[in-house]
Short mmCIF file of C-alpha atoms (C1' of nucleotides) in Angstrom, two decimals:
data_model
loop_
_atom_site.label_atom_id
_atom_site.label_comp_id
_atom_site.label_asym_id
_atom_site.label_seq_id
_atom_site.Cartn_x
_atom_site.Cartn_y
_atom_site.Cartn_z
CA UNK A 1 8.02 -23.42 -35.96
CA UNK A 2 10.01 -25.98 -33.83
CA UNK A 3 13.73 -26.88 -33.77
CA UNK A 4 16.72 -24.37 -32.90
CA UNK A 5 18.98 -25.02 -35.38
CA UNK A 6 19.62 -22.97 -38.70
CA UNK A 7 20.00 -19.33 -39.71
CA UNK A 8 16.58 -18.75 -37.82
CA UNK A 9 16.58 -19.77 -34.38
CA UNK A 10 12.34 -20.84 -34.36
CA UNK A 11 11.32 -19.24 -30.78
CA UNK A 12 13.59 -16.60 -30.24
CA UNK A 13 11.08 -14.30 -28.51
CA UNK A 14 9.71 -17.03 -26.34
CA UNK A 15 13.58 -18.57 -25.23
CA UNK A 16 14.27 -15.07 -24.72
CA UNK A 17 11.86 -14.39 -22.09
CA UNK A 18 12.01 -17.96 -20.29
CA UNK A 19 15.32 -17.11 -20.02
CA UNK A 20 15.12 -14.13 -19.03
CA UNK A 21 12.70 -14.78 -16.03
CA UNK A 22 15.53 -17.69 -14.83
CA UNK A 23 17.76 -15.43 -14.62
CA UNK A 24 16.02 -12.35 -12.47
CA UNK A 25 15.12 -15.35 -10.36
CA UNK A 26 18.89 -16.20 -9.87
CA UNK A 27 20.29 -12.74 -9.93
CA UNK A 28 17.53 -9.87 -9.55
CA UNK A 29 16.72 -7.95 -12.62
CA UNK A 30 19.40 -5.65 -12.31
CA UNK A 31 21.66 -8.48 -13.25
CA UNK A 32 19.50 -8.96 -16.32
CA UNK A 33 21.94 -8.38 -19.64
CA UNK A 34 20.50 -8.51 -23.65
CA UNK A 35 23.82 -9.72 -24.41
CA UNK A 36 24.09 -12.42 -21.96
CA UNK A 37 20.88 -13.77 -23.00
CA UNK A 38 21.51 -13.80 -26.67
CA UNK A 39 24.79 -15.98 -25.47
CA UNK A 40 22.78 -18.17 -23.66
CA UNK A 41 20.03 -18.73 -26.84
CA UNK A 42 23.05 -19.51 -29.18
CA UNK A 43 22.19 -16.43 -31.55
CA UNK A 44 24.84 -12.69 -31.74
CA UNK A 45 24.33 -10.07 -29.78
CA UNK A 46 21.87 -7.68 -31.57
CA UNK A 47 19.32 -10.54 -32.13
CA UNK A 48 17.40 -9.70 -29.23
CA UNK A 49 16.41 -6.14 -30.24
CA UNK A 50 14.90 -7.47 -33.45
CA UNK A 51 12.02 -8.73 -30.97
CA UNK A 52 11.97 -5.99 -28.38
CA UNK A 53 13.77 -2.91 -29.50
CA UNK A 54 15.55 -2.60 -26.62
CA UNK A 55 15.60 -4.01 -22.75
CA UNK A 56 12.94 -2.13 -21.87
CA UNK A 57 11.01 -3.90 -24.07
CA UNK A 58 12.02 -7.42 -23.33
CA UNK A 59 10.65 -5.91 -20.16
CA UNK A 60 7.56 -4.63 -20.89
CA UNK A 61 6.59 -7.81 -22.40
CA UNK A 62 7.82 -9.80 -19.11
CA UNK A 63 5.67 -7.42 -17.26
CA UNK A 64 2.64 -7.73 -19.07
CA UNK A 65 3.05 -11.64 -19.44
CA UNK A 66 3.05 -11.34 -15.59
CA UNK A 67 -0.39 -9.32 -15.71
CA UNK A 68 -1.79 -12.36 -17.58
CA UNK A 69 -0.41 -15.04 -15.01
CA UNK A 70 -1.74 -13.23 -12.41
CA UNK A 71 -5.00 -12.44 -13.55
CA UNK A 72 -5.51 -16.26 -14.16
CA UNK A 73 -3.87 -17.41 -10.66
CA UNK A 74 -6.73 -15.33 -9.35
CA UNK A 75 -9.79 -16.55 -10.99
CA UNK A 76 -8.36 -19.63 -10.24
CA UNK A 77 -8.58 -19.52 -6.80
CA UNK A 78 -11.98 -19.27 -6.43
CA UNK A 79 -14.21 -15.89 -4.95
CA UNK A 80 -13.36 -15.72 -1.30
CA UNK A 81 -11.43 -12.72 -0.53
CA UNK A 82 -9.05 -14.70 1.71
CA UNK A 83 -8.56 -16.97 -1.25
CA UNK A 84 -7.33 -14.69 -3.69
CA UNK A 85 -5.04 -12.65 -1.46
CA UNK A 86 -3.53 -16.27 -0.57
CA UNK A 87 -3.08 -16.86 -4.34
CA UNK A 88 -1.27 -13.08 -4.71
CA UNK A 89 0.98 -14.01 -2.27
CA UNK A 90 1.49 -17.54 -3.77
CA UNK A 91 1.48 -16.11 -7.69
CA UNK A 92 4.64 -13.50 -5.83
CA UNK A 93 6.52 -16.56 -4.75
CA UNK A 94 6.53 -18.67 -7.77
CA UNK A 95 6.76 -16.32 -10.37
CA UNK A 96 9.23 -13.73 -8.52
CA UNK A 97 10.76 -12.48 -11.75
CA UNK A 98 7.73 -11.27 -13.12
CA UNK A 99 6.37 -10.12 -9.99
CA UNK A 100 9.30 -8.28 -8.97
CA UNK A 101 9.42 -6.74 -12.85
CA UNK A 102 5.85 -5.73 -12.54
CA UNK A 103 5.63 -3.29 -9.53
CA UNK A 104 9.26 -1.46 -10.99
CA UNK A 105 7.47 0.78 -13.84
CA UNK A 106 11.25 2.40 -14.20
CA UNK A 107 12.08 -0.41 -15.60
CA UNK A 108 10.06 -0.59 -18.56
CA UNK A 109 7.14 1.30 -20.41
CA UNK A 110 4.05 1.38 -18.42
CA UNK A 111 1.96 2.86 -20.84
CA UNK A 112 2.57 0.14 -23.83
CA UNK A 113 -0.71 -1.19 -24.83
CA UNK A 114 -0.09 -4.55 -24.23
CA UNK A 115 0.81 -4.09 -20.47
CA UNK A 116 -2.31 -1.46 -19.83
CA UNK A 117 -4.65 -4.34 -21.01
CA UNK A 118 -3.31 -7.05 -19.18
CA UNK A 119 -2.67 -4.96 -16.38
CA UNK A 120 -6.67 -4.00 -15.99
CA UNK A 121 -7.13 -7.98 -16.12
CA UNK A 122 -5.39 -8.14 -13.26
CA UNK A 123 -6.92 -5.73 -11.25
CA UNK A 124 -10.55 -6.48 -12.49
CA UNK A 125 -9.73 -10.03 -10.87
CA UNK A 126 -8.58 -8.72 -7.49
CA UNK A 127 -11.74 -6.56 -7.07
CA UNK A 128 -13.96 -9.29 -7.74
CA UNK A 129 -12.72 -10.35 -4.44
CA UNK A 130 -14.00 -7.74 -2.36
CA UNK A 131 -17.37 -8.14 -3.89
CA UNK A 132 -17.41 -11.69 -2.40
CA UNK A 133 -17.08 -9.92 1.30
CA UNK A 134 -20.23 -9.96 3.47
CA UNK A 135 -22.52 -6.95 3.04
CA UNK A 136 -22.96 -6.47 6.82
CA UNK A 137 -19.22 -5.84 7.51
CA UNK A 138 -18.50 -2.05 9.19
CA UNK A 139 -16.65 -1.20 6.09
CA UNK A 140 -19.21 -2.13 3.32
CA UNK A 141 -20.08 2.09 2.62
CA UNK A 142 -16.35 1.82 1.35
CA UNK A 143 -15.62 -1.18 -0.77
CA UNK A 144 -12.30 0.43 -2.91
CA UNK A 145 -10.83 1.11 0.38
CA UNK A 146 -11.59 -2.35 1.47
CA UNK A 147 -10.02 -3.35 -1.91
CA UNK A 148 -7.32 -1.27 -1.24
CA UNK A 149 -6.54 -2.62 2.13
CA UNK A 150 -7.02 -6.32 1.12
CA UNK A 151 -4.47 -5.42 -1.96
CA UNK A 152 -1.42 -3.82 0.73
CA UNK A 153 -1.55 -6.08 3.52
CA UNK A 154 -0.80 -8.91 0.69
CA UNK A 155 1.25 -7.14 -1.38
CA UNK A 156 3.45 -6.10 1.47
CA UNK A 157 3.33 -8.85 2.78
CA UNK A 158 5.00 -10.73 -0.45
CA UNK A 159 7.16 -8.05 -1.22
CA UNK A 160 8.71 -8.45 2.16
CA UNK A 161 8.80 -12.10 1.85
CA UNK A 162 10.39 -11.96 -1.35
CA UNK A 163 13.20 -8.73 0.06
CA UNK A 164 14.41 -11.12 2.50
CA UNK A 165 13.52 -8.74 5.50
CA UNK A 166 11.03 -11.23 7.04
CA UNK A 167 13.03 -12.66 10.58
CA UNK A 168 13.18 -16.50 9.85
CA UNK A 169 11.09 -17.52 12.61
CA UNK A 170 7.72 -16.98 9.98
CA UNK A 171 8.84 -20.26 8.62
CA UNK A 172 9.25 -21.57 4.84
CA UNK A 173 5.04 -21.28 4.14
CA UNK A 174 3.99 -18.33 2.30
CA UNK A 175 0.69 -19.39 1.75
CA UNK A 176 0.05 -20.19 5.95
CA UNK A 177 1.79 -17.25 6.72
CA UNK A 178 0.05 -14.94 4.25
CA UNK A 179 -3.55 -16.36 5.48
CA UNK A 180 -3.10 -15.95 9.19
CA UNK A 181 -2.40 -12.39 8.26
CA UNK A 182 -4.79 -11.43 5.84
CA UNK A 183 -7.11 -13.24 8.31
CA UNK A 184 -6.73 -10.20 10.45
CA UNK A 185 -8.55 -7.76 7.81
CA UNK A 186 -12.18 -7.99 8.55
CA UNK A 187 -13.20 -11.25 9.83
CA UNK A 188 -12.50 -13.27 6.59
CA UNK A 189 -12.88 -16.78 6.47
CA UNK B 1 36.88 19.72 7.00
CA UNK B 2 34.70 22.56 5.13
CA UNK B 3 35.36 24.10 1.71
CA UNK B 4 35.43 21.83 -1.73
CA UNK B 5 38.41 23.37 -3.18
CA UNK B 6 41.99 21.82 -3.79
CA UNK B 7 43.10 18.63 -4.28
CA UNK B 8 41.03 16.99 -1.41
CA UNK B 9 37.09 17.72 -2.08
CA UNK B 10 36.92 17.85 1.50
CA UNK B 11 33.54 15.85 2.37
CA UNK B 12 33.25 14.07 -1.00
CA UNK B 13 31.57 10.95 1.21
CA UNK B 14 28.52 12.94 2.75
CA UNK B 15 28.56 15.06 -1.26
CA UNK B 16 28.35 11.11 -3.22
CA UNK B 17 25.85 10.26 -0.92
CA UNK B 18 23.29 12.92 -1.42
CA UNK B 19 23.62 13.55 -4.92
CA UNK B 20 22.86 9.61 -5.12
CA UNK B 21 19.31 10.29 -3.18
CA UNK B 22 18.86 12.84 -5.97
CA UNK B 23 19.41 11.04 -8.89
CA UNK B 24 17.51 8.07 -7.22
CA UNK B 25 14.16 9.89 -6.76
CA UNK B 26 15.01 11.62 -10.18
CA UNK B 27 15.07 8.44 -12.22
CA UNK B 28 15.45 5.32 -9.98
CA UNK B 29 18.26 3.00 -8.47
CA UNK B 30 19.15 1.34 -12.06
CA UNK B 31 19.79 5.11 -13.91
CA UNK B 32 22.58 5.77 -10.95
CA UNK B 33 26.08 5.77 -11.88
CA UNK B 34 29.36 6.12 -10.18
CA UNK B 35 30.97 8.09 -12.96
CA UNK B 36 27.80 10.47 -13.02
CA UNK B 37 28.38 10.95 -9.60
CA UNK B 38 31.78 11.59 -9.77
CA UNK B 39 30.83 14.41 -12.46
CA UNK B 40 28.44 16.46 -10.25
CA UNK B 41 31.19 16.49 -7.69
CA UNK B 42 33.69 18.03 -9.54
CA UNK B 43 35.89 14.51 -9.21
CA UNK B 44 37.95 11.91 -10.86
CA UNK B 45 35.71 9.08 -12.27
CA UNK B 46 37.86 7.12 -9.75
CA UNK B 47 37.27 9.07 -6.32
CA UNK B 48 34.08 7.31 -5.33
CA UNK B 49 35.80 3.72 -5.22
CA UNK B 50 38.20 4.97 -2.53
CA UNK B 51 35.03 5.67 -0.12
CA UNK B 52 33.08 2.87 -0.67
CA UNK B 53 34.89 0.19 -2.56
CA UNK B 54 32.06 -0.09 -5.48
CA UNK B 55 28.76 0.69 -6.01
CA UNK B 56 27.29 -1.68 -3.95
CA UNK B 57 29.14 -0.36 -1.09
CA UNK B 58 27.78 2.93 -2.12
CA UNK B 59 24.46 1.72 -1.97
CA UNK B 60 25.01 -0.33 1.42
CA UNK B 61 25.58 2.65 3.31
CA UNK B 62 22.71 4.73 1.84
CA UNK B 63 20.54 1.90 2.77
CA UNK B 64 21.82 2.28 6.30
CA UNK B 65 21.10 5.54 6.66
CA UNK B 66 17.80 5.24 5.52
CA UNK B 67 17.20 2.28 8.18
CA UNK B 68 18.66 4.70 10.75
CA UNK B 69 16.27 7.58 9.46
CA UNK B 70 13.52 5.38 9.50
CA UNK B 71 13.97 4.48 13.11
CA UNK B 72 14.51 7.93 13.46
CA UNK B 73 11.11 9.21 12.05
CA UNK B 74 9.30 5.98 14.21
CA UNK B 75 10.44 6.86 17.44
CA UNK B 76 9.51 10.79 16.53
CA UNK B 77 5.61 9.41 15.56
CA UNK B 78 4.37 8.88 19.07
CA UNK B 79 3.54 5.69 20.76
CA UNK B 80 0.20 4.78 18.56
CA UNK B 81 0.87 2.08 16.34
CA UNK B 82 -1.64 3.84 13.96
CA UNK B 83 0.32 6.74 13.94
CA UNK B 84 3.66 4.98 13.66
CA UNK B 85 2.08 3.33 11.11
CA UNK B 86 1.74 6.45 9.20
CA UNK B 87 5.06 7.41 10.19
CA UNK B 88 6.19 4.37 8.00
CA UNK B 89 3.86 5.65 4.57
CA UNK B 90 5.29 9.43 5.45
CA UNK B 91 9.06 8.22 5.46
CA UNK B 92 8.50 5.97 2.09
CA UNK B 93 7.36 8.93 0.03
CA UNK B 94 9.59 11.75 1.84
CA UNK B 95 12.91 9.47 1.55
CA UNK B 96 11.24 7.86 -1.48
CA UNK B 97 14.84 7.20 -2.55
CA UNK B 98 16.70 5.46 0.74
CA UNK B 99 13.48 3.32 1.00
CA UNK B 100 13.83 1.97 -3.07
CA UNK B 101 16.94 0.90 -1.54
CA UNK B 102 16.59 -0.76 1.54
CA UNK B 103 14.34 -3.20 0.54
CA UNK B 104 16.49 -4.04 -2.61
CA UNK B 105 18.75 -6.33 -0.87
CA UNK B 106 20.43 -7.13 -4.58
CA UNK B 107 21.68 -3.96 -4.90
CA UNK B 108 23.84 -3.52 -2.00
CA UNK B 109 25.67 -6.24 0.52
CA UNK B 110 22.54 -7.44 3.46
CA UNK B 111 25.40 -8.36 5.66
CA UNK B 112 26.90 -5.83 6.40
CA UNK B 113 28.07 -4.53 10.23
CA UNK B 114 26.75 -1.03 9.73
CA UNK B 115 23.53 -2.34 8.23
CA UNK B 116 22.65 -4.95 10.10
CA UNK B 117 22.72 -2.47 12.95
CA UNK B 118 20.43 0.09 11.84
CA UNK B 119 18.01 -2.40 10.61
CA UNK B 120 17.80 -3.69 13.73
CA UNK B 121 17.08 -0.31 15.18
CA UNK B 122 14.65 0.23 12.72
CA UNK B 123 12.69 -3.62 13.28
CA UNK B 124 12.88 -2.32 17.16
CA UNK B 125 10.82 0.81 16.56
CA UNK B 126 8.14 -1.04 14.67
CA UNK B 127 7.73 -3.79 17.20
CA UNK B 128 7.10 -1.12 19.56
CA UNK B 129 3.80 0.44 18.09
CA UNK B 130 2.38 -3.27 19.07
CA UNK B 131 3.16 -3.24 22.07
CA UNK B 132 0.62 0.15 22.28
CA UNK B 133 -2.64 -1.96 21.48
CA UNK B 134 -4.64 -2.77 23.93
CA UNK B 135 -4.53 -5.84 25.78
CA UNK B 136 -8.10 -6.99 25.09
CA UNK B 137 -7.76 -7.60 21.37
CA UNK B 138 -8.84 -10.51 20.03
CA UNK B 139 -5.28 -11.20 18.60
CA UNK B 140 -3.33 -10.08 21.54
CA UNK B 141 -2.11 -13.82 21.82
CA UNK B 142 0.35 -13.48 18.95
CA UNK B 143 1.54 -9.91 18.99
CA UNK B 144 3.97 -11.00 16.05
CA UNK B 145 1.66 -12.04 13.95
CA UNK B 146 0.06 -8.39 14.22
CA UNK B 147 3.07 -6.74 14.10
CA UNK B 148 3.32 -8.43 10.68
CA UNK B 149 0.45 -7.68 9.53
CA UNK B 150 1.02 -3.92 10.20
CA UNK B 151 4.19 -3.99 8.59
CA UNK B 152 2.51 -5.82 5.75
CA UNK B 153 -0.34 -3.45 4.93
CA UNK B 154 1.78 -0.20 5.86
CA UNK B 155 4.65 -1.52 3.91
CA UNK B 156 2.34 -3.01 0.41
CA UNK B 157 0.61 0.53 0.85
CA UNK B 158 3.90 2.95 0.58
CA UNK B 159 5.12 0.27 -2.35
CA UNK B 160 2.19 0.66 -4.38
CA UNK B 161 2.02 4.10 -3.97
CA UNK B 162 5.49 4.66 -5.28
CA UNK B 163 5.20 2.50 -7.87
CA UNK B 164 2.53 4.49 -9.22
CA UNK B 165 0.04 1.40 -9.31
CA UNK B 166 -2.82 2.78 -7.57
CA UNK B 167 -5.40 3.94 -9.61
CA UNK B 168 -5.67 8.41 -9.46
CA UNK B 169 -8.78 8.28 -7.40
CA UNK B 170 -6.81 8.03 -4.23
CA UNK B 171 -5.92 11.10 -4.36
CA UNK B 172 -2.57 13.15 -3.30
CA UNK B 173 -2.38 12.45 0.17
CA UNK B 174 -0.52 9.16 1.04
CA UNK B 175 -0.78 9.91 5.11
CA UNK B 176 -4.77 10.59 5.11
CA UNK B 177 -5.03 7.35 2.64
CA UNK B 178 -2.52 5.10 4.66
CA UNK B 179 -4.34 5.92 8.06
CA UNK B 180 -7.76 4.99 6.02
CA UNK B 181 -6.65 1.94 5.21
CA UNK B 182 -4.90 1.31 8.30
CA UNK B 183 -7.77 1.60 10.67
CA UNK B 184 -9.14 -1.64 8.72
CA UNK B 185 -6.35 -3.49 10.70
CA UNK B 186 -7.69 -4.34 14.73
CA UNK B 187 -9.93 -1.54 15.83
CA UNK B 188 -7.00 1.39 16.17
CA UNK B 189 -7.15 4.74 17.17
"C1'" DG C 1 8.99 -24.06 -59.20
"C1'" DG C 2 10.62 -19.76 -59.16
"C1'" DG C 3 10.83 -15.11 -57.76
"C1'" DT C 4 9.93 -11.25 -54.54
"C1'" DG C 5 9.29 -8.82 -50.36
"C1'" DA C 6 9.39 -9.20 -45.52
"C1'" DA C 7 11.02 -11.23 -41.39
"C1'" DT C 8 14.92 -12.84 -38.97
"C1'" DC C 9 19.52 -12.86 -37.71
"C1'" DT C 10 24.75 -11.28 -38.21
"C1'" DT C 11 28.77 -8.33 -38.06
"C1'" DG C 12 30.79 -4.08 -36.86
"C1'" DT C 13 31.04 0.05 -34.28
"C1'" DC C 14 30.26 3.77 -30.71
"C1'" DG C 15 29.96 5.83 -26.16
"C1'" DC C 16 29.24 4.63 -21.54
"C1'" DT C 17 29.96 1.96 -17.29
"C1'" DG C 18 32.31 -0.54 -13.30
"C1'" DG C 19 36.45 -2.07 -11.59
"C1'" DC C 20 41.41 -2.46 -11.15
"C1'" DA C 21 46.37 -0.79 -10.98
"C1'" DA C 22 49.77 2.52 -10.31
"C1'" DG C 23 51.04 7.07 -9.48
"C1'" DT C 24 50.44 11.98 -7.28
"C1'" DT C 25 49.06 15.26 -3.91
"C1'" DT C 26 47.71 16.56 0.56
"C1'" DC C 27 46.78 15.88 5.39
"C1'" DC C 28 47.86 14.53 10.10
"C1'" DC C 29 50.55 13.81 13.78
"C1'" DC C 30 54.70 12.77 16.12
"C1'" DG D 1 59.88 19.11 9.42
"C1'" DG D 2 59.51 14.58 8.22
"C1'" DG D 3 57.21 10.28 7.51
"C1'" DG D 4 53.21 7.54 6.81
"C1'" DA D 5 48.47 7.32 5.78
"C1'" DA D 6 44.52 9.14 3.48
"C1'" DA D 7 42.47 11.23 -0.57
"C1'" DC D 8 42.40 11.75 -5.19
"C1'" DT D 9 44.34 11.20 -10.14
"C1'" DT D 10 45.29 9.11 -14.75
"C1'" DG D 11 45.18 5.12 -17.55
"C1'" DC D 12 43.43 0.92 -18.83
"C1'" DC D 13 40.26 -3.24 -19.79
"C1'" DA D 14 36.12 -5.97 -20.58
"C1'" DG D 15 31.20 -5.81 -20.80
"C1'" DC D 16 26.99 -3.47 -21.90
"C1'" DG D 17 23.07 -1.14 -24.76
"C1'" DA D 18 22.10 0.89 -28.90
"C1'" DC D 19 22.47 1.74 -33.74
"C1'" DA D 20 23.58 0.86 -38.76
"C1'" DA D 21 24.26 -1.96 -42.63
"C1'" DG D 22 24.43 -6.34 -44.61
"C1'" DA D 23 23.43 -11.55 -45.06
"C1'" DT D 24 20.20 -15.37 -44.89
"C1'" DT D 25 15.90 -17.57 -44.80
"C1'" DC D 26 10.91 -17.74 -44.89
"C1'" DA D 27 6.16 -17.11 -46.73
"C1'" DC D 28 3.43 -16.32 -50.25
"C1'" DC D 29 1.75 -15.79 -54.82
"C1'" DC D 30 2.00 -16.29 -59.62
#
DNA sequence: GGGTGAATCTTGTCGCTGGCAAGTTTCCCC
DNA sequence: GGGGAAACTTGCCAGCGACAAGATTCACCC
């Protein structure tokens, strides 16, 4: 199963996508090329569709791996509502290829099964959240739009951190950043 | 100037430029291509490169109009930051294509004079919805930090939306559901 | 230990794209 | 009406995604 050398390459699908997410990181996923990749794993061009069919694949696959990281940043970060929206924001900046790959459903199949599944993981763990709010707050006859709100105010938040639109004064913190905002929907703490 | 007969098309710019918005909301930023464009306009494969250098220049100045329509659609949405707020949701879906865009910054060239210049214009009419609240609020010492977190939720709401993420529940109305979920945000209205 | 089917990877090809170069036609303005 | 600039053309090249057909290796079972 290990070792790269031979006829068979070992880990093709898994190179594949580690490289993959290095380069969106570098370059944006428009910049993303089967082709290029298959240089940079040492194996011809059509090697890649063997795993994925085509790019969309390879992206559907980055996606849902994405789902998965996310869901477990979340349930790592403890119950708090304020927690877990800090932990979005931080799961956006570290893992900005598959963050910035998840939310662009052109660019791959949204309705594989593999994605749908994770995908519910994902948002199973960010509800959980608003079921840690206090049941005395104005809002509690609505909890999905509480979940709702909690989910945009973070997710814009990291999207415009991660377009480069933010003015520089917010500083090189995400995670400070993200909670003295977020700290501004209901009275979390 | 009028007319698209003869050797010159005659206003092939403003023609590229539109059909581009099409084809954008149609199938997204990635499916666009110069040659396509050139096709629908009755052109050389060639012509577009002679108005904006490439396709990124293509895609610079569509970004800039959309800043410049966004400021546009701000200023026309009343002083209320709620309601600008709105404003912000209604342009995302209506110009669903110039706002994929602008907050691409791969796909087109951030530095540019024109650009720069409406974005600006367009940061300027979102500060001023904060400067609406009232006085007395309990964050009123750090009027940036609220005027990120109204970008923030406004902004992660229209994304989402677009993206198709949100679950079908919400409904078909993104202005009733983005002044829902804005309200959450100090004690507007 | 040998054979067989499946998985993995290769080579070759096609149409499409973006970008560049060089040439042609038309417009504008003096 | 003439000259220079602007607008558009044809022709070309390398890179890309996708497909087809073939080569190599693996896994498994007798």
């Amino acid at each position: 199963m290990t070792g790269t050398r031979g006829y068979h390459h070992g880990d093709l699908r898994r190179t594949l996508l580690t490289t993959a997410v290095q380069v969106i990181e570098e370059s944006g996923p428009a910049a993303l090329s089967l082709r290029d990749l298959a240089r940079r794993a040492g194996v011809s061009h059509a090697a890649p569709a063997h795993h994925f069919g085509d790019k969309a694949g390879l992206l559907t696959a980055l996606a849902a791996d994405g789902f998965d990281l996310l869901a477990k940043a979340l349930h790592g970060a403890g119950d708090a509502l304020l927690d877990r929206g800090v932990a979005y924001v931080d799961f956006a900046v570290r893992h900005r290829a598959h963050f910035e790959v998840m939310f662009r459903a052109d660019l791959y199949r949204p309705d594989a099964e593999e994605l749908v599944a994770a995908r519910q993981r994902a948002g199973a763990a960010l509800n959980l959240g608003v079921a840690a709010l206090p049941e005395d707050r104005p809002t509690a006859e609505d909890p999905q739009g509480d979940a709702l709100a909690a989910w945009s105010i973070m997710h814009g938040f990291a999207t415009l951190w991660l377009s480069g639109a933010l003015p520089a004064r917010i500083g090189d913190d995400p995670r400070a950043a993200a909670r003295a905002i977020a700290g501004r929907l209901f009275r979390m703490e």
